[in-house]
C-alpha positions as a printed NumPy array, in Angstrom:
array([[  6.742,  -9.681,   1.107],
       [  4.595, -10.278,  -2.2  ],
       [  2.731, -11.971,  -4.214],
       [  2.599, -11.198,  -7.85 ],
       [  0.939, -13.381, -10.547],
       [ -0.173, -12.484, -13.949],
       [ -3.336, -11.394, -15.169],
       [ -4.567, -13.975, -17.368],
       [ -5.673, -11.202, -20.094],
       [ -4.393, -12.65 , -23.607],
       [ -1.437, -10.184, -24.23 ],
       [  0.656, -11.078, -21.339],
       [  0.447,  -7.349, -20.389],
       [ -1.401,  -7.661, -17.32 ],
       [  0.526,  -8.194, -14.047],
       [ -1.448,  -7.798, -10.495],
       [  0.558,  -8.248,  -7.33 ],
       [ -0.58 ,  -7.964,  -3.259],
       [  1.83 ,  -6.586,  -1.242],
       [  2.441,  -6.69 ,   2.598],
       [  4.093,  -5.274,   5.012],
       [  7.064,  -7.102,   6.467],
       [  6.393, -10.4  ,   9.027],
       [  7.832,  -8.333,  11.915],
       [  5.62 ,  -5.329,  11.431],
       [  2.681,  -7.26 ,  11.11 ],
       [  3.481,  -9.373,  14.431],
       [  3.753,  -6.172,  16.138],
       [  0.675,  -4.46 ,  14.524],
       [ -1.153,  -7.781,  16.017],
       [  0.445,  -7.569,  19.293],
       [ -0.622,  -4.396,  19.147],
       [ -4.612,  -5.216,  18.764],
       [ -4.119,  -7.798,  21.431],
       [ -2.941,  -5.298,  24.159],
       [ -5.606,  -3.098,  22.617],
       [ -8.467,  -5.933,  23.243],
       [ -7.127,  -6.049,  26.982],
       [ -7.168,  -2.663,  27.442],
       [-10.394,  -2.112,  26.229],
       [-11.594,  -4.746,  28.039],
       [-10.253,  -2.944,  31.281],
       [-12.004,  -0.242,  30.555],
       [-15.388,  -1.464,  30.331],
       [-14.948,  -3.541,  33.143],
       [-13.683,  -0.476,  35.085],
       [-15.643,   2.881,  33.933],
       [-18.675,   1.324,  32.595],
       [-20.144,   4.229,  33.369],
       [-18.411,   6.483,  30.943],
       [-19.21 ,   4.364,  27.532],
       [-18.876,   7.345,  25.474],
       [-14.917,   7.678,  26.461],
       [-14.821,   3.691,  26.839],
       [-15.986,   3.328,  22.986],
       [-13.529,   5.382,  21.878],
       [-11.176,   4.324,  23.406],
       [-11.841,   1.046,  22.048],
       [-11.415,   2.443,  18.745],
       [ -8.619,   3.852,  19.17 ],
       [ -6.874,   1.062,  20.661],
       [ -8.454,  -1.493,  18.586],
       [ -9.768,  -0.005,  15.775],
       [ -6.55 ,   2.397,  14.328],
       [ -3.894,  -0.428,  14.612],
       [ -6.45 ,  -3.702,  13.406],
       [ -6.509,  -1.331,  10.633],
       [ -2.631,  -1.423,   9.818],
       [ -2.548,  -5.128,  10.725],
       [ -4.781,  -6.368,   7.975],
       [ -3.579,  -3.762,   5.712],
       [ -2.253,  -4.264,   2.193],
       [ -1.977,  -3.272,  -1.164],
       [ -2.57 ,  -4.679,  -4.534],
       [ -1.398,  -3.473,  -8.295],
       [ -2.686,  -4.   , -10.759],
       [ -1.587,  -3.99 , -14.59 ],
       [ -3.911,  -3.547, -17.637],
       [ -2.802,  -2.454, -21.123],
       [ -4.726,   1.024, -19.926],
       [ -4.014,   1.789, -16.711],
       [ -2.231,   0.776, -13.279],
       [ -4.617,   0.445, -10.306],
       [ -3.025,   0.853,  -6.969],
       [ -5.556,  -0.318,  -3.826],
       [ -4.949,   0.105,  -0.952],
       [ -6.832,  -2.514,   1.437],
       [ -9.275,  -1.852,   2.392],
       [ -9.743,   1.955,   2.063],
       [ -8.47 ,   3.416,  -1.286],
       [ -8.147,   2.829,  -4.777],
       [ -6.542,   5.128,  -7.306],
       [ -6.487,   4.567, -11.145],
       [ -3.928,   6.007, -13.165],
       [ -4.347,   5.856, -17.071],
       [ -1.146,   4.416, -18.448],
       [ -1.559,   6.876, -21.749],
       [ -0.09 ,   9.702, -19.127],
       [  3.27 ,   7.512, -18.698],
       [  6.165,   9.448, -19.326],
       [  9.276,   6.733, -18.481],
       [ 10.044,   3.964, -16.112],
       [ 12.383,   3.316, -13.615],
       [ 13.731,   0.754, -11.274],
       [ 14.637,   1.85 ,  -7.943],
       [ 14.677,   1.292,  -4.312],
       [ 12.554,   2.998,  -1.771],
       [ 11.79 ,   2.675,   1.872],
       [  8.082,   3.64 ,   2.929],
       [  9.157,   5.408,   6.688],
       [ 12.004,   7.256,   5.449],
       [ 10.91 ,   8.47 ,   2.316],
       [  6.864,   8.955,   2.674],
       [  6.637,   8.533,   6.301],
       [  4.192,   5.334,   6.361],
       [  2.75 ,   2.747,   4.636],
       [  0.369,   2.66 ,   1.527],
       [ -0.657,   5.128,  -0.464],
       [  1.486,   8.122,   0.744],
       [  1.879,  12.048,  -0.761],
       [  5.251,  13.09 ,  -0.431],
       [  5.071,  16.955,  -1.887],
       [  6.291,  17.955,  -4.818],
       [  3.961,  15.435,  -7.604],
       [  5.271,  12.512,  -5.809],
       [  3.513,   9.718,  -4.543],
       [  4.779,   6.648,  -3.057],
       [  2.732,   3.714,  -3.084],
       [  4.969,   1.414,  -0.17 ],
       [  4.449,  -1.964,   2.15 ],
       [  7.865,  -2.638,   2.993],
       [ 11.305,  -1.366,   1.753],
       [ 13.026,  -2.339,  -0.715],
       [ 12.494,  -2.717,  -5.215],
       [ 10.298,  -0.396,  -6.896],
       [  9.271,   0.931,  -9.921],
       [  9.321,   5.595, -10.683],
       [  6.726,   5.851, -12.853],
       [  7.061,   9.355, -14.596],
       [  4.124,  10.96 , -15.59 ],
       [  3.978,  14.079, -18.261],
       [  2.598,  15.694, -15.764],
       [  5.2  ,  15.754, -13.297],
       [  3.614,  13.757, -11.115],
       [  5.725,  10.4  , -10.379],
       [  4.184,   7.247,  -8.4  ],
       [  6.627,   5.465,  -6.924],
       [  5.369,   1.556,  -6.591],
       [  7.196,  -1.014,  -3.901],
       [  7.357,  -4.672,  -5.189],
       [  9.839,  -7.038,  -4.084],
       [  8.964,  -8.284,  -8.684],
       [  9.66 ,  -4.422,  -9.618],
       [ 11.435,  -5.62 , -13.043],
       [  9.011,  -7.929, -14.307],
       [  5.838,  -4.923, -12.785],
       [  9.228,  -1.995, -14.691],
       [  8.726,  -4.167, -17.714],
       [  4.826,  -5.098, -18.018],
       [  4.541,  -1.238, -17.661],
       [  7.01 ,  -0.902, -20.333],
       [  5.228,  -3.209, -22.569],
       [  1.732,  -1.547, -21.966],
       [  3.149,   1.606, -22.857],
       [  5.059,   0.456, -26.11 ],
       [  1.262,  -0.685, -27.   ],
       [ -0.236,   1.849, -26.606],
       [  2.305,   4.064, -29.413]])
């Protein structure tokens, strides 16, 4: 699921897409957070003499799945850069002057990268995925490859190609 919108930069080469996880995954993580709240409340009720253990359990039971429940990615392309933001914790800016080529592909975050968000896969490949489906492979001159999942991958690839052509 995505909400893509063109950035109004005047020359039509900008792009911004908000990437979110599937509805099923969001429902699952929110259910896990709700269960974590109940379990945490029970721990604090029945083990108040162990506040450190209760605090650690609360962070694990609510904090970790809570981060997954609110996670989303933002892809922003300007004529000079592609910025990958994994809300709420990470941002990577990729200069477009180092891009060799752009292709459209498909990707699965769990099968290909073992998780969601910004993921290092080894051999110079980086995944930025929130759901399986269309993606853009951005081949850098130094050998690194960024795989960016976006349901509107054709549009993202077109914007990236235009930005690269505008720099040459």
